[in-house]
PDB file of C-alpha atoms in Angstrom:
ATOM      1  CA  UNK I  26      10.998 -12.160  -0.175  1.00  0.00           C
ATOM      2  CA  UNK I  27      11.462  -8.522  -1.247  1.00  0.00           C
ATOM      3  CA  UNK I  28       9.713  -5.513  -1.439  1.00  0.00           C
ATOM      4  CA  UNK I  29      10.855  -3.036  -4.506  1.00  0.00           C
ATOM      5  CA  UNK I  30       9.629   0.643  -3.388  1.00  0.00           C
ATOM      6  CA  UNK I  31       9.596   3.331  -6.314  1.00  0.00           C
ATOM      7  CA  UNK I  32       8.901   6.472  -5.862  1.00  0.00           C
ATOM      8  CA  UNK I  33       7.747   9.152  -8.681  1.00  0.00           C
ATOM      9  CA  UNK I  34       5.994  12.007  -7.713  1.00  0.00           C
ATOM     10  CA  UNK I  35       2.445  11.430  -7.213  1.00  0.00           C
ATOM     11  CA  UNK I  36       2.466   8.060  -7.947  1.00  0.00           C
ATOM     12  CA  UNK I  37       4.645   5.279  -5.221  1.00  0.00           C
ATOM     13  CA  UNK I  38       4.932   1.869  -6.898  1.00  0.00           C
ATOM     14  CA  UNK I  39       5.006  -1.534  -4.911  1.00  0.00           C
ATOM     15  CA  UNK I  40       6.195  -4.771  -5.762  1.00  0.00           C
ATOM     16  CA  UNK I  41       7.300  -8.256  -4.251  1.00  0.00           C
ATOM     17  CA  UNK I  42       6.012  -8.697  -0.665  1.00  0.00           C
ATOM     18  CA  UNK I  43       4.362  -6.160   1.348  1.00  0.00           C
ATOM     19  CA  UNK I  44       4.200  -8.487   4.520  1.00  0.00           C
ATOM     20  CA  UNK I  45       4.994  -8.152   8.250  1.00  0.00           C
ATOM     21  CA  UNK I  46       9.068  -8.526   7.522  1.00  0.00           C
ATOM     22  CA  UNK I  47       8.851  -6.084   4.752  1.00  0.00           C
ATOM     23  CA  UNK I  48       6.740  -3.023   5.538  1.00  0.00           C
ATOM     24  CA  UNK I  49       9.039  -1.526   8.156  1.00  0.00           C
ATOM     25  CA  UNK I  50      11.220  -1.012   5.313  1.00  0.00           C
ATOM     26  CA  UNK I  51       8.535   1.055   3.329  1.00  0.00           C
ATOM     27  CA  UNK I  52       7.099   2.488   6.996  1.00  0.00           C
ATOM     28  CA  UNK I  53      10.335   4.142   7.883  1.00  0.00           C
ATOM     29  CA  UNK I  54      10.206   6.209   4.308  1.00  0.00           C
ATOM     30  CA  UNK I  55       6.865   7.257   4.811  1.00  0.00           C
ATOM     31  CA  UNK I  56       7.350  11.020   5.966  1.00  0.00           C
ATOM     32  CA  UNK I  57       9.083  11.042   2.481  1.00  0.00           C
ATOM     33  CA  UNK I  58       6.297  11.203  -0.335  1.00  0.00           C
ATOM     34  CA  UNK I  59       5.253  14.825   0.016  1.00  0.00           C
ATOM     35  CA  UNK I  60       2.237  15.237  -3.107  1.00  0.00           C
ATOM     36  CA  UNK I  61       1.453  10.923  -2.917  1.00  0.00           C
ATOM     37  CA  UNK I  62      -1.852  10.530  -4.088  1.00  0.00           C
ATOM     38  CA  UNK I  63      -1.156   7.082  -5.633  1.00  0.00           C
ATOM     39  CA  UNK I  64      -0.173   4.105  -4.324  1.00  0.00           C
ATOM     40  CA  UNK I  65       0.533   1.307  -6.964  1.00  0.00           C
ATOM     41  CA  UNK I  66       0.277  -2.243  -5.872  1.00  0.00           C
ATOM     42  CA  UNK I  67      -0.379  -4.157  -9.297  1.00  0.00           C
ATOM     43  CA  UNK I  68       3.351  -5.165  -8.667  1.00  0.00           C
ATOM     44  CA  UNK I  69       2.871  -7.005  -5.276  1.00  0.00           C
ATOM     45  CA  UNK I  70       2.915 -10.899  -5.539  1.00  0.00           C
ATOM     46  CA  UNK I  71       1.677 -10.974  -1.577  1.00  0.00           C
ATOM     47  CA  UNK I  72       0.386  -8.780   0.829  1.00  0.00           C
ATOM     48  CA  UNK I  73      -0.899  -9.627   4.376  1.00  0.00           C
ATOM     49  CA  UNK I  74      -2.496  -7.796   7.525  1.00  0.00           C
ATOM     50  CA  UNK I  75       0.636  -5.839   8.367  1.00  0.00           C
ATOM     51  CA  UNK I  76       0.967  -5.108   4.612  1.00  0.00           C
ATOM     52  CA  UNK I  77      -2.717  -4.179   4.354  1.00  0.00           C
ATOM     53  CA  UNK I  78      -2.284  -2.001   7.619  1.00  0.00           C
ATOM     54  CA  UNK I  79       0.623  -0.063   6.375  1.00  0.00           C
ATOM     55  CA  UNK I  80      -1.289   0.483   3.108  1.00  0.00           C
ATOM     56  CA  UNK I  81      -4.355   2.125   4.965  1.00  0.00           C
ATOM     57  CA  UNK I  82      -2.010   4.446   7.337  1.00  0.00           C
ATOM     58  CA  UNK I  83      -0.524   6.238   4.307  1.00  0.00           C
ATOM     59  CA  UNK I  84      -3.531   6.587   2.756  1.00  0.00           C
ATOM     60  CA  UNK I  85      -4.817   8.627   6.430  1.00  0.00           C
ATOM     61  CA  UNK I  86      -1.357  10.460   6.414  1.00  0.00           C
ATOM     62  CA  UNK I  87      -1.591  11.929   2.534  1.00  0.00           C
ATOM     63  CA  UNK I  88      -5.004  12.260   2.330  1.00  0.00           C
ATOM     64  CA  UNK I  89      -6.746  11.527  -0.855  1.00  0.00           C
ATOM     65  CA  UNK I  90      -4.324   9.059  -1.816  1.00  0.00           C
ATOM     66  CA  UNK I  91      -5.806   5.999  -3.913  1.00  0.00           C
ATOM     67  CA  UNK I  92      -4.608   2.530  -3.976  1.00  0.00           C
ATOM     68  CA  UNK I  93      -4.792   1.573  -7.742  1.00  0.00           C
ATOM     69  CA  UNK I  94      -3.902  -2.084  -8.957  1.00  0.00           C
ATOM     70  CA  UNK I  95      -5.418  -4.070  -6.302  1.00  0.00           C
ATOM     71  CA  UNK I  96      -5.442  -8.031  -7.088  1.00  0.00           C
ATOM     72  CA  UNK I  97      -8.813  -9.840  -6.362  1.00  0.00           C
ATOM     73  CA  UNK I  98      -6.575 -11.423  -3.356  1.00  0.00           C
ATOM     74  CA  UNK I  99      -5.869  -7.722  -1.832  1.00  0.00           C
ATOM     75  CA  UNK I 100      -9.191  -6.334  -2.558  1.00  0.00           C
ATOM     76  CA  UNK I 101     -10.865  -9.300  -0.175  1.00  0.00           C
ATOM     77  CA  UNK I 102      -8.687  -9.521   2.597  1.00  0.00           C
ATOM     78  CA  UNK I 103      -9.598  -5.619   3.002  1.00  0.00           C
ATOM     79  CA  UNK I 104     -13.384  -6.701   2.605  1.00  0.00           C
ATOM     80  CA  UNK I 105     -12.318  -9.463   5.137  1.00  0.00           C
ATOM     81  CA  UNK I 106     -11.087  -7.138   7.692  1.00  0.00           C
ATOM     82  CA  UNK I 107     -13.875  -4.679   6.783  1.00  0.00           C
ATOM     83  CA  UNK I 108     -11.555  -1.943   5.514  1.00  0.00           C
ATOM     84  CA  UNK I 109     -12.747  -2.037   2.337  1.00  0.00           C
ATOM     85  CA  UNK I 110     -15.228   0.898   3.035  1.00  0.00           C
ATOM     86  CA  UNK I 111     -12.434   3.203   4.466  1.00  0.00           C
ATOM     87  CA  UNK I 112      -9.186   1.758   2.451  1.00  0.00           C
ATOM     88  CA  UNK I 113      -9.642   3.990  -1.272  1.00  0.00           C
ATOM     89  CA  UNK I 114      -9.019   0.683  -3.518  1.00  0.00           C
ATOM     90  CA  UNK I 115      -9.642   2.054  -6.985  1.00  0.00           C
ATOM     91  CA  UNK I 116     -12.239  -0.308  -8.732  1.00  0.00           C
ATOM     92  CA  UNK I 117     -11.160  -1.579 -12.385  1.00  0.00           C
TER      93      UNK I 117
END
């Protein structure tokens, strides 16, 4: 498993695995998206916890960023953990 990371001012796309062997590859870039305001995770084939926690702590270090693309499998593990009222998942 894999994790593609793309980054093009505002927007950073995901996609593969954003899991607990893959996001210290995206959390050691994330001082490097001055201007995010999107994060793009329509690409992502799995996420879990550590992938939903990484997701939440760049969206409290840019401010006002949105997570846009969310599958129905993302969207209820944050209702799960009860982030879903604090993690900015853009509804379709």
């Amino acid at each position: 498993m894999s994790l593609d990371i793309q980054w093009q001012k505002p927007v950073l796309s995901l996609a593969g695995t954003l899991d607990r062997n893959t996001t210290p590859t995206l959390w050691q870039r994330r001082g490097s998206w001055s201007g995010l305001e999107t994060v793009s995770v329509s690409g992502l084939d799995k996420v879990d916890t550590a992938g939903l926690a990484v997701l939440l702590a760049l969206c409290e270090r840019y401010p006002g960023t949105k997570v846009v693309g969310a599958s129905e499998r993302l969207k209820k593990l944050a209702q799960l953990g009860d982030l879903d009222a604090i993690l900015p998942i853009e509804q379709a």
